[in-house]
């Protein structure tokens, strides 16, 4: 018994274990020590072997809610996993903004200032083609504000090919109709022409709406009218570009961006902040100064106002050149293969057979449907899927033909040891 007690690792040793050291920052030293104490007691009672004390301490940590998970699905913008992960500067900005901040105060003059001016100025600077910008809670809210302020009681002209369901049963036509604006549908599912739009425009037209099909593609006998042509119709064109790409990205040639869409003649562009922009959940509105001011002064704008944390994260995201989303999209496949191979070798040495396999990652529901990103994955027996999903931290892969694939494209490189340890923490089978 005395020998067993001596073999139980000490508290300082355990506090240096990477996952427990990381937990000190999130749940605090005292709570980590409580978890360590519980695990040590279990080992002293002989319930667990001394070499599993660290594991048991990690399992005994209080989990923050919601739980942080590792996204090894190969889906960059995974809606169920919270879409874009924030980068380190944005996380730091959120933490700093959590207390009292100067969100609506000019420290120089001591007077009230424009709320969230840092984020708004950064957005305006990132898209000089916009005369003015505004930010609301999400992409859907941006569209609701535009429809209410510019077309309530009137009509919005939209192609039948762009009546999109965003997800979870929410449909843009229903959303727009809820504002009191009437949708005037033109064209067919696969084809709409400029003449279709022209015939539908009249004195009740508030604007022409162009919606980017973010989560599907229609191929074959198709035709859609670009913003450039819609802009000749003599009514404002509101373009819901979806993903929040501010400038064109050669990797995603079919994904519309705010700058090009405004240059093509859109009066207003709406987009999400937590898709390809890689920022917090937010709805971006960019357009002519007069139009944006009308939106900003509309009573509904107050109900869609964003939190100071969102404004802080958005300003920091716009100030950081490379977001985690950008890094995941542009990751070099050969570097991903080397990382997977490194994990495979380490697991093999620990008696866990795994394979290095090529994989195909995707952007996800947030944009660029049909774009395939060549990637690499660690392939494990399917029985690992459940324990990894419910482990600490949860690691989510995807099951393909009886194998669990852990695609590293969206896993930050510094988390590779966490993936390795998570796999090793799954009880070895046959
Ligand atoms: C994602 C998306 C929306 C909804 O944006 P949220 O930020 O999720 O509210 C609306 N329109 C398009 C085209 C989209 O892709």
GROMACS .gro file of C-alpha atoms and ligand atoms in nm:
model
  445
    1UNK     CA    1   0.000   0.000   0.000
    2UNK     CA    2   0.283   0.241   0.092
    3UNK     CA    3   0.450   0.164  -0.239
    4UNK     CA    4   0.128   0.246  -0.424
    5UNK     CA    5   0.104   0.580  -0.244
    6UNK     CA    6   0.459   0.669  -0.346
    7UNK     CA    7   0.383   0.594  -0.709
    8UNK     CA    8   0.089   0.838  -0.722
    9UNK     CA    9   0.218   1.152  -0.902
   10UNK     CA   10   0.244   1.466  -0.690
   11UNK     CA   11   0.029   1.775  -0.737
   12UNK     CA   12   0.309   1.988  -0.887
   13UNK     CA   13   0.394   1.719  -1.142
   14UNK     CA   14   0.027   1.694  -1.239
   15UNK     CA   15  -0.012   2.073  -1.264
   16UNK     CA   16   0.261   2.062  -1.530
   17UNK     CA   17   0.069   1.809  -1.743
   18UNK     CA   18  -0.031   2.004  -2.061
   19UNK     CA   19  -0.407   1.955  -2.039
   20UNK     CA   20  -0.416   2.035  -1.666
   21UNK     CA   21  -0.184   2.333  -1.713
   22UNK     CA   22  -0.418   2.461  -1.986
   23UNK     CA   23  -0.717   2.413  -1.758
   24UNK     CA   24  -0.565   2.646  -1.497
   25UNK     CA   25  -0.625   2.931  -1.741
   26UNK     CA   26  -0.988   2.838  -1.807
   27UNK     CA   27  -1.131   2.707  -1.479
   28UNK     CA   28  -0.873   2.840  -1.231
   29UNK     CA   29  -0.598   2.680  -1.024
   30UNK     CA   30  -0.817   2.591  -0.727
   31UNK     CA   31  -1.064   2.388  -0.929
   32UNK     CA   32  -0.782   2.210  -1.114
   33UNK     CA   33  -0.628   2.118  -0.776
   34UNK     CA   34  -0.961   1.980  -0.656
   35UNK     CA   35  -0.979   1.759  -0.966
   36UNK     CA   36  -0.619   1.646  -0.911
   37UNK     CA   37  -0.690   1.567  -0.546
   38UNK     CA   38  -0.989   1.350  -0.641
   39UNK     CA   39  -0.784   1.157  -0.895
   40UNK     CA   40  -0.496   1.108  -0.649
   41UNK     CA   41  -0.740   0.977  -0.388
   42UNK     CA   42  -0.882   0.726  -0.636
   43UNK     CA   43  -0.530   0.603  -0.714
   44UNK     CA   44  -0.442   0.576  -0.342
   45UNK     CA   45  -0.755   0.366  -0.290
   46UNK     CA   46  -0.635   0.143  -0.575
   47UNK     CA   47  -0.933   0.228  -0.799
   48UNK     CA   48  -0.710   0.346  -1.085
   49UNK     CA   49  -0.344   0.273  -1.165
   50UNK     CA   50  -0.098   0.557  -1.082
   51UNK     CA   51  -0.022   0.612  -1.451
   52UNK     CA   52  -0.388   0.706  -1.512
   53UNK     CA   53  -0.406   0.978  -1.246
   54UNK     CA   54  -0.351   1.263  -1.496
   55UNK     CA   55  -0.623   1.119  -1.717
   56UNK     CA   56  -0.864   1.090  -1.425
   57UNK     CA   57  -0.784   1.447  -1.314
   58UNK     CA   58  -0.862   1.577  -1.663
   59UNK     CA   59  -1.189   1.383  -1.655
   60UNK     CA   60  -1.274   1.531  -1.314
   61UNK     CA   61  -1.231   1.891  -1.428
   62UNK     CA   62  -1.548   2.098  -1.422
   63UNK     CA   63  -1.645   2.149  -1.785
   64UNK     CA   64  -1.730   2.496  -1.903
   65UNK     CA   65  -2.064   2.510  -2.081
   66UNK     CA   66  -2.072   2.506  -2.379
   67UNK     CA   67  -1.770   2.277  -2.408
   68UNK     CA   68  -1.476   2.365  -2.633
   69UNK     CA   69  -1.429   2.089  -2.891
   70UNK     CA   70  -1.163   2.002  -3.147
   71UNK     CA   71  -1.300   2.017  -3.500
   72UNK     CA   72  -1.137   1.729  -3.691
   73UNK     CA   73  -1.437   1.693  -3.924
   74UNK     CA   74  -1.271   1.867  -4.216
   75UNK     CA   75  -1.568   2.106  -4.232
   76UNK     CA   76  -1.421   2.454  -4.188
   77UNK     CA   77  -1.743   2.639  -4.101
   78UNK     CA   78  -1.940   2.375  -3.912
   79UNK     CA   79  -2.272   2.523  -3.805
   80UNK     CA   80  -2.319   2.271  -3.522
   81UNK     CA   81  -1.972   2.356  -3.391
   82UNK     CA   82  -2.032   2.732  -3.387
   83UNK     CA   83  -1.903   2.820  -3.736
   84UNK     CA   84  -1.589   3.038  -3.723
   85UNK     CA   85  -1.353   2.996  -3.427
   86UNK     CA   86  -1.216   3.332  -3.314
   87UNK     CA   87  -0.845   3.404  -3.349
   88UNK     CA   88  -0.623   3.483  -3.052
   89UNK     CA   89  -0.645   3.865  -3.096
   90UNK     CA   90  -1.026   3.845  -3.103
   91UNK     CA   91  -1.035   3.623  -2.795
   92UNK     CA   92  -0.808   3.868  -2.611
   93UNK     CA   93  -1.031   4.157  -2.720
   94UNK     CA   94  -1.342   3.978  -2.591
   95UNK     CA   95  -1.177   3.917  -2.255
   96UNK     CA   96  -1.067   4.281  -2.234
   97UNK     CA   97  -1.416   4.405  -2.328
   98UNK     CA   98  -1.589   4.185  -2.071
   99UNK     CA   99  -1.557   4.454  -1.805
  100UNK     CA  100  -1.636   4.822  -1.841
  101UNK     CA  101  -1.514   4.961  -2.174
  102UNK     CA  102  -1.521   5.281  -2.378
  103UNK     CA  103  -1.764   5.121  -2.625
  104UNK     CA  104  -1.980   5.436  -2.631
  105UNK     CA  105  -1.753   5.699  -2.479
  106UNK     CA  106  -1.477   5.919  -2.621
  107UNK     CA  107  -1.208   5.914  -2.353
  108UNK     CA  108  -1.047   6.226  -2.505
  109UNK     CA  109  -1.349   6.453  -2.468
  110UNK     CA  110  -1.536   6.261  -2.201
  111UNK     CA  111  -1.847   6.271  -2.421
  112UNK     CA  112  -2.074   6.004  -2.560
  113UNK     CA  113  -1.932   5.858  -2.883
  114UNK     CA  114  -2.061   5.643  -3.169
  115UNK     CA  115  -2.111   5.293  -3.031
  116UNK     CA  116  -1.860   5.039  -3.159
  117UNK     CA  117  -1.671   5.294  -3.369
  118UNK     CA  118  -1.349   5.085  -3.368
  119UNK     CA  119  -1.525   4.791  -3.533
  120UNK     CA  120  -1.722   5.013  -3.772
  121UNK     CA  121  -1.412   5.210  -3.874
  122UNK     CA  122  -1.217   4.887  -3.929
  123UNK     CA  123  -1.498   4.746  -4.146
  124UNK     CA  124  -1.523   5.070  -4.347
  125UNK     CA  125  -1.147   5.075  -4.393
  126UNK     CA  126  -1.149   4.712  -4.511
  127UNK     CA  127  -1.408   4.793  -4.781
  128UNK     CA  128  -1.341   5.143  -4.914
  129UNK     CA  129  -1.614   5.093  -5.178
  130UNK     CA  130  -1.875   5.121  -4.902
  131UNK     CA  131  -1.989   5.476  -4.822
  132UNK     CA  132  -2.097   5.362  -4.476
  133UNK     CA  133  -2.133   5.047  -4.269
  134UNK     CA  134  -2.351   4.914  -3.989
  135UNK     CA  135  -2.342   4.598  -3.779
  136UNK     CA  136  -2.634   4.396  -3.636
  137UNK     CA  137  -2.671   4.059  -3.468
  138UNK     CA  138  -2.641   3.823  -3.766
  139UNK     CA  139  -2.689   3.796  -4.139
  140UNK     CA  140  -3.060   3.726  -4.101
  141UNK     CA  141  -3.101   4.042  -3.888
  142UNK     CA  142  -2.921   4.248  -4.153
  143UNK     CA  143  -3.172   4.131  -4.413
  144UNK     CA  144  -3.469   4.192  -4.181
  145UNK     CA  145  -3.349   4.547  -4.112
  146UNK     CA  146  -3.302   4.619  -4.483
  147UNK     CA  147  -3.643   4.474  -4.573
  148UNK     CA  148  -3.820   4.661  -4.293
  149UNK     CA  149  -3.655   4.996  -4.348
  150UNK     CA  150  -3.658   4.993  -4.728
  151UNK     CA  151  -3.957   4.785  -4.835
  152UNK     CA  152  -4.216   4.734  -4.555
  153UNK     CA  153  -4.560   4.782  -4.711
  154UNK     CA  154  -4.401   4.751  -5.054
  155UNK     CA  155  -4.244   4.480  -5.265
  156UNK     CA  156  -3.910   4.306  -5.287
  157UNK     CA  157  -3.832   4.155  -5.626
  158UNK     CA  158  -3.640   3.827  -5.607
  159UNK     CA  159  -3.561   3.534  -5.837
  160UNK     CA  160  -3.733   3.199  -5.771
  161UNK     CA  161  -3.386   3.046  -5.792
  162UNK     CA  162  -3.278   3.239  -5.483
  163UNK     CA  163  -3.553   3.149  -5.233
  164UNK     CA  164  -3.307   2.985  -4.998
  165UNK     CA  165  -3.345   2.780  -4.681
  166UNK     CA  166  -3.050   2.876  -4.457
  167UNK     CA  167  -3.072   2.574  -4.228
  168UNK     CA  168  -3.266   2.433  -3.932
  169UNK     CA  169  -3.590   2.502  -4.120
  170UNK     CA  170  -3.536   2.879  -4.155
  171UNK     CA  171  -3.620   3.012  -4.498
  172UNK     CA  172  -3.527   3.356  -4.628
  173UNK     CA  173  -3.863   3.414  -4.801
  174UNK     CA  174  -4.046   3.357  -4.469
  175UNK     CA  175  -3.798   3.582  -4.290
  176UNK     CA  176  -3.844   3.865  -4.539
  177UNK     CA  177  -4.224   3.822  -4.543
  178UNK     CA  178  -4.228   3.854  -4.163
  179UNK     CA  179  -4.122   4.218  -4.204
  180UNK     CA  180  -4.443   4.309  -4.389
  181UNK     CA  181  -4.272   4.342  -4.725
  182UNK     CA  182  -4.426   4.140  -5.010
  183UNK     CA  183  -4.200   3.913  -5.211
  184UNK     CA  184  -4.247   3.949  -5.584
  185UNK     CA  185  -4.099   3.629  -5.729
  186UNK     CA  186  -3.960   3.629  -6.081
  187UNK     CA  187  -3.818   3.368  -6.319
  188UNK     CA  188  -3.801   2.996  -6.248
  189UNK     CA  189  -3.596   2.771  -6.021
  190UNK     CA  190  -3.321   2.732  -6.278
  191UNK     CA  191  -3.348   3.042  -6.498
  192UNK     CA  192  -3.417   3.412  -6.447
  193UNK     CA  193  -3.352   3.693  -6.695
  194UNK     CA  194  -3.318   4.069  -6.667
  195UNK     CA  195  -3.650   4.100  -6.854
  196UNK     CA  196  -3.819   3.893  -6.579
  197UNK     CA  197  -3.702   4.144  -6.320
  198UNK     CA  198  -3.786   4.448  -6.536
  199UNK     CA  199  -4.143   4.326  -6.583
  200UNK     CA  200  -4.193   4.295  -6.206
  201UNK     CA  201  -4.066   4.639  -6.112
  202UNK     CA  202  -4.324   4.906  -6.040
  203UNK     CA  203  -4.414   5.191  -5.804
  204UNK     CA  204  -4.435   4.954  -5.505
  205UNK     CA  205  -4.086   4.811  -5.552
  206UNK     CA  206  -3.866   4.872  -5.247
  207UNK     CA  207  -3.562   4.698  -5.389
  208UNK     CA  208  -3.438   4.405  -5.593
  209UNK     CA  209  -3.292   4.134  -5.373
  210UNK     CA  210  -3.001   3.918  -5.488
  211UNK     CA  211  -2.934   3.620  -5.261
  212UNK     CA  212  -2.619   3.413  -5.291
  213UNK     CA  213  -2.695   3.039  -5.275
  214UNK     CA  214  -2.438   2.972  -5.001
  215UNK     CA  215  -2.519   2.610  -4.933
  216UNK     CA  216  -2.610   2.457  -5.269
  217UNK     CA  217  -2.532   2.472  -5.640
  218UNK     CA  218  -2.767   2.439  -5.933
  219UNK     CA  219  -2.600   2.308  -6.247
  220UNK     CA  220  -2.716   2.234  -6.599
  221UNK     CA  221  -2.960   2.459  -6.788
  222UNK     CA  222  -2.930   2.759  -6.558
  223UNK     CA  223  -2.920   3.135  -6.579
  224UNK     CA  224  -2.901   3.401  -6.310
  225UNK     CA  225  -2.872   3.778  -6.351
  226UNK     CA  226  -2.554   3.928  -6.203
  227UNK     CA  227  -2.566   4.236  -5.978
  228UNK     CA  228  -2.398   4.438  -6.255
  229UNK     CA  229  -2.708   4.393  -6.475
  230UNK     CA  230  -2.963   4.424  -6.195
  231UNK     CA  231  -2.807   4.761  -6.112
  232UNK     CA  232  -2.930   4.897  -6.448
  233UNK     CA  233  -3.297   4.853  -6.348
  234UNK     CA  234  -3.324   5.189  -6.174
  235UNK     CA  235  -3.414   5.054  -5.826
  236UNK     CA  236  -3.176   4.977  -5.539
  237UNK     CA  237  -3.017   4.631  -5.544
  238UNK     CA  238  -2.966   4.469  -5.204
  239UNK     CA  239  -2.722   4.177  -5.227
  240UNK     CA  240  -2.715   3.915  -4.952
  241UNK     CA  241  -2.370   3.771  -5.023
  242UNK     CA  242  -2.389   3.536  -4.724
  243UNK     CA  243  -2.035   3.452  -4.627
  244UNK     CA  244  -1.883   3.791  -4.540
  245UNK     CA  245  -1.586   3.769  -4.774
  246UNK     CA  246  -1.479   4.135  -4.791
  247UNK     CA  247  -1.250   4.107  -5.094
  248UNK     CA  248  -1.216   3.841  -5.363
  249UNK     CA  249  -1.030   3.521  -5.266
  250UNK     CA  250  -0.877   3.330  -5.561
  251UNK     CA  251  -0.928   3.004  -5.368
  252UNK     CA  252  -1.306   3.060  -5.381
  253UNK     CA  253  -1.372   3.202  -5.728
  254UNK     CA  254  -1.751   3.160  -5.713
  255UNK     CA  255  -1.793   3.321  -5.373
  256UNK     CA  256  -1.912   3.684  -5.399
  257UNK     CA  257  -1.728   3.946  -5.193
  258UNK     CA  258  -1.848   4.278  -5.056
  259UNK     CA  259  -1.606   4.504  -5.245
  260UNK     CA  260  -1.674   4.353  -5.590
  261UNK     CA  261  -2.049   4.342  -5.528
  262UNK     CA  262  -2.058   4.712  -5.435
  263UNK     CA  263  -1.843   4.798  -5.736
  264UNK     CA  264  -2.087   4.603  -5.954
  265UNK     CA  265  -2.355   4.848  -5.843
  266UNK     CA  266  -2.526   4.702  -5.534
  267UNK     CA  267  -2.677   4.976  -5.317
  268UNK     CA  268  -2.640   4.758  -5.008
  269UNK     CA  269  -2.455   4.437  -4.922
  270UNK     CA  270  -2.552   4.216  -4.628
  271UNK     CA  271  -2.335   3.934  -4.490
  272UNK     CA  272  -2.251   3.723  -4.186
  273UNK     CA  273  -1.953   3.791  -3.961
  274UNK     CA  274  -1.889   3.432  -3.855
  275UNK     CA  275  -1.848   3.262  -4.190
  276UNK     CA  276  -1.557   3.331  -4.427
  277UNK     CA  277  -1.466   3.657  -4.250
  278UNK     CA  278  -1.375   3.438  -3.953
  279UNK     CA  279  -1.516   3.670  -3.689
  280UNK     CA  280  -1.797   3.671  -3.431
  281UNK     CA  281  -2.162   3.613  -3.512
  282UNK     CA  282  -2.273   3.943  -3.664
  283UNK     CA  283  -2.463   4.086  -3.958
  284UNK     CA  284  -2.268   4.328  -4.174
  285UNK     CA  285  -2.439   4.601  -4.376
  286UNK     CA  286  -2.229   4.795  -4.628
  287UNK     CA  287  -2.355   5.048  -4.878
  288UNK     CA  288  -2.431   5.405  -4.968
  289UNK     CA  289  -2.408   5.653  -4.682
  290UNK     CA  290  -2.770   5.771  -4.710
  291UNK     CA  291  -2.911   5.421  -4.722
  292UNK     CA  292  -2.702   5.294  -4.430
  293UNK     CA  293  -2.800   5.598  -4.224
  294UNK     CA  294  -3.168   5.516  -4.283
  295UNK     CA  295  -3.107   5.165  -4.152
  296UNK     CA  296  -2.907   5.289  -3.856
  297UNK     CA  297  -3.183   5.534  -3.751
  298UNK     CA  298  -3.470   5.286  -3.795
  299UNK     CA  299  -3.631   5.191  -3.458
  300UNK     CA  300  -3.572   4.821  -3.531
  301UNK     CA  301  -3.195   4.885  -3.540
  302UNK     CA  302  -3.199   4.919  -3.161
  303UNK     CA  303  -3.352   4.573  -3.123
  304UNK     CA  304  -3.083   4.422  -3.346
  305UNK     CA  305  -2.794   4.603  -3.175
  306UNK     CA  306  -2.481   4.400  -3.110
  307UNK     CA  307  -2.312   4.340  -2.781
  308UNK     CA  308  -1.982   4.506  -2.682
  309UNK     CA  309  -1.816   4.161  -2.693
  310UNK     CA  310  -1.916   4.121  -3.057
  311UNK     CA  311  -1.788   4.467  -3.143
  312UNK     CA  312  -1.457   4.393  -2.970
  313UNK     CA  313  -1.416   4.059  -3.150
  314UNK     CA  314  -1.509   4.212  -3.484
  315UNK     CA  315  -1.262   4.500  -3.452
  316UNK     CA  316  -0.983   4.257  -3.357
  317UNK     CA  317  -1.072   4.013  -3.637
  318UNK     CA  318  -1.057   4.292  -3.894
  319UNK     CA  319  -0.722   4.401  -3.755
  320UNK     CA  320  -0.566   4.052  -3.773
  321UNK     CA  321  -0.435   3.944  -4.111
  322UNK     CA  322  -0.483   3.569  -4.067
  323UNK     CA  323  -0.788   3.428  -3.891
  324UNK     CA  324  -0.816   3.058  -3.799
  325UNK     CA  325  -1.071   3.024  -4.081
  326UNK     CA  326  -0.824   3.174  -4.328
  327UNK     CA  327  -0.548   2.946  -4.197
  328UNK     CA  328  -0.771   2.638  -4.231
  329UNK     CA  329  -0.878   2.731  -4.585
  330UNK     CA  330  -0.525   2.801  -4.702
  331UNK     CA  331  -0.341   2.523  -4.515
  332UNK     CA  332  -0.077   2.347  -4.726
  333UNK     CA  333  -0.186   1.984  -4.784
  334UNK     CA  334   0.170   1.852  -4.763
  335UNK     CA  335   0.214   2.013  -4.421
  336UNK     CA  336  -0.114   1.851  -4.315
  337UNK     CA  337   0.013   1.513  -4.435
  338UNK     CA  338   0.335   1.554  -4.233
  339UNK     CA  339   0.130   1.630  -3.920
  340UNK     CA  340  -0.096   1.328  -3.971
  341UNK     CA  341   0.208   1.109  -4.034
  342UNK     CA  342   0.370   1.242  -3.714
  343UNK     CA  343   0.059   1.141  -3.518
  344UNK     CA  344   0.043   0.801  -3.689
  345UNK     CA  345   0.405   0.726  -3.595
  346UNK     CA  346   0.352   0.836  -3.233
  347UNK     CA  347   0.038   0.623  -3.203
  348UNK     CA  348   0.206   0.325  -3.367
  349UNK     CA  349   0.486   0.349  -3.110
  350UNK     CA  350   0.220   0.335  -2.836
  351UNK     CA  351   0.066   0.023  -2.988
  352UNK     CA  352  -0.225   0.201  -3.158
  353UNK     CA  353  -0.244   0.118  -3.525
  354UNK     CA  354  -0.374   0.407  -3.735
  355UNK     CA  355  -0.338   0.505  -4.100
  356UNK     CA  356  -0.250   0.823  -4.286
  357UNK     CA  357  -0.511   0.878  -4.557
  358UNK     CA  358  -0.593   1.156  -4.801
  359UNK     CA  359  -0.919   1.336  -4.730
  360UNK     CA  360  -1.141   1.603  -4.879
  361UNK     CA  361  -1.229   1.898  -4.656
  362UNK     CA  362  -1.508   2.144  -4.737
  363UNK     CA  363  -1.593   2.503  -4.646
  364UNK     CA  364  -1.929   2.400  -4.499
  365UNK     CA  365  -2.276   2.553  -4.477
  366UNK     CA  366  -2.118   2.894  -4.447
  367UNK     CA  367  -2.019   2.917  -4.811
  368UNK     CA  368  -1.852   2.790  -5.124
  369UNK     CA  369  -2.063   2.479  -5.189
  370UNK     CA  370  -1.889   2.234  -5.418
  371UNK     CA  371  -1.538   2.357  -5.335
  372UNK     CA  372  -1.316   2.064  -5.234
  373UNK     CA  373  -1.007   2.130  -5.023
  374UNK     CA  374  -0.749   1.850  -5.054
  375UNK     CA  375  -0.659   1.739  -4.704
  376UNK     CA  376  -0.515   1.456  -4.491
  377UNK     CA  377  -0.662   1.256  -4.206
  378UNK     CA  378  -0.571   1.005  -3.943
  379UNK     CA  379  -0.783   0.694  -4.000
  380UNK     CA  380  -0.886   0.492  -3.692
  381UNK     CA  381  -1.128   0.207  -3.628
  382UNK     CA  382  -1.484   0.341  -3.606
  383UNK     CA  383  -1.516   0.236  -3.240
  384UNK     CA  384  -1.301   0.543  -3.150
  385UNK     CA  385  -1.575   0.784  -3.264
  386UNK     CA  386  -1.795   0.769  -2.953
  387UNK     CA  387  -1.522   0.784  -2.685
  388UNK     CA  388  -1.344   1.069  -2.867
  389UNK     CA  389  -1.669   1.266  -2.901
  390UNK     CA  390  -1.742   1.235  -2.529
  391UNK     CA  391  -1.379   1.271  -2.415
  392UNK     CA  392  -1.197   1.569  -2.266
  393UNK     CA  393  -1.172   1.765  -2.483
  394UNK     CA  394  -1.426   1.619  -2.725
  395UNK     CA  395  -1.259   1.541  -3.060
  396UNK     CA  396  -1.499   1.526  -3.356
  397UNK     CA  397  -1.410   1.347  -3.675
  398UNK     CA  398  -1.623   1.191  -3.946
  399UNK     CA  399  -1.708   0.829  -4.005
  400UNK     CA  400  -1.647   0.708  -4.360
  401UNK     CA  401  -1.698   0.346  -4.460
  402UNK     CA  402  -1.643   0.200  -4.117
  403UNK     CA  403  -1.341   0.417  -4.030
  404UNK     CA  404  -1.314   0.730  -3.816
  405UNK     CA  405  -1.126   1.004  -4.005
  406UNK     CA  406  -0.962   1.284  -3.806
  407UNK     CA  407  -0.895   1.555  -4.067
  408UNK     CA  408  -0.633   1.801  -3.942
  409UNK     CA  409  -0.726   2.094  -4.171
  410UNK     CA  410  -0.925   2.273  -3.899
  411UNK     CA  411  -0.714   2.152  -3.606
  412UNK     CA  412  -0.458   2.412  -3.494
  413UNK     CA  413  -0.106   2.265  -3.516
  414UNK     CA  414  -0.047   2.320  -3.144
  415UNK     CA  415  -0.341   2.087  -3.072
  416UNK     CA  416  -0.179   1.783  -3.237
  417UNK     CA  417  -0.055   1.649  -2.899
  418UNK     CA  418  -0.410   1.689  -2.766
  419UNK     CA  419  -0.540   1.472  -3.050
  420UNK     CA  420  -0.271   1.212  -2.978
  421UNK     CA  421  -0.350   1.206  -2.605
  422UNK     CA  422  -0.723   1.187  -2.674
  423UNK     CA  423  -0.673   0.880  -2.893
  424UNK     CA  424  -0.448   0.721  -2.630
  425UNK     CA  425  -0.709   0.789  -2.362
  426UNK     CA  426  -0.956   0.565  -2.544
  427UNK     CA  427  -0.923   0.220  -2.388
  428UNK     CA  428  -0.715  -0.001  -2.618
  429UNK     CA  429  -0.929  -0.268  -2.782
  430UNK     CA  430  -0.837  -0.582  -2.968
  431LIG     C1  431  -2.573   3.232  -4.374
  431LIG     C2  432  -2.661   3.310  -4.461
  431LIG     C3  433  -2.763   3.389  -4.407
  431LIG     C4  434  -2.790   3.393  -4.259
  431LIG     O1  435  -2.687   3.455  -4.190
  431LIG     P1  436  -2.679   3.433  -4.030
  431LIG     O2  437  -2.557   3.510  -3.993
  431LIG     O3  438  -2.669   3.288  -4.010
  431LIG     O4  439  -2.803   3.490  -3.975
  431LIG     C5  440  -2.840   3.462  -4.491
  431LIG     N1  441  -2.820   3.460  -4.624
  431LIG     C6  442  -2.723   3.386  -4.681
  431LIG     C7  443  -2.706   3.389  -4.829
  431LIG     C8  444  -2.640   3.309  -4.602
  431LIG     O5  445  -2.544   3.236  -4.655
   0.00000   0.00000   0.00000
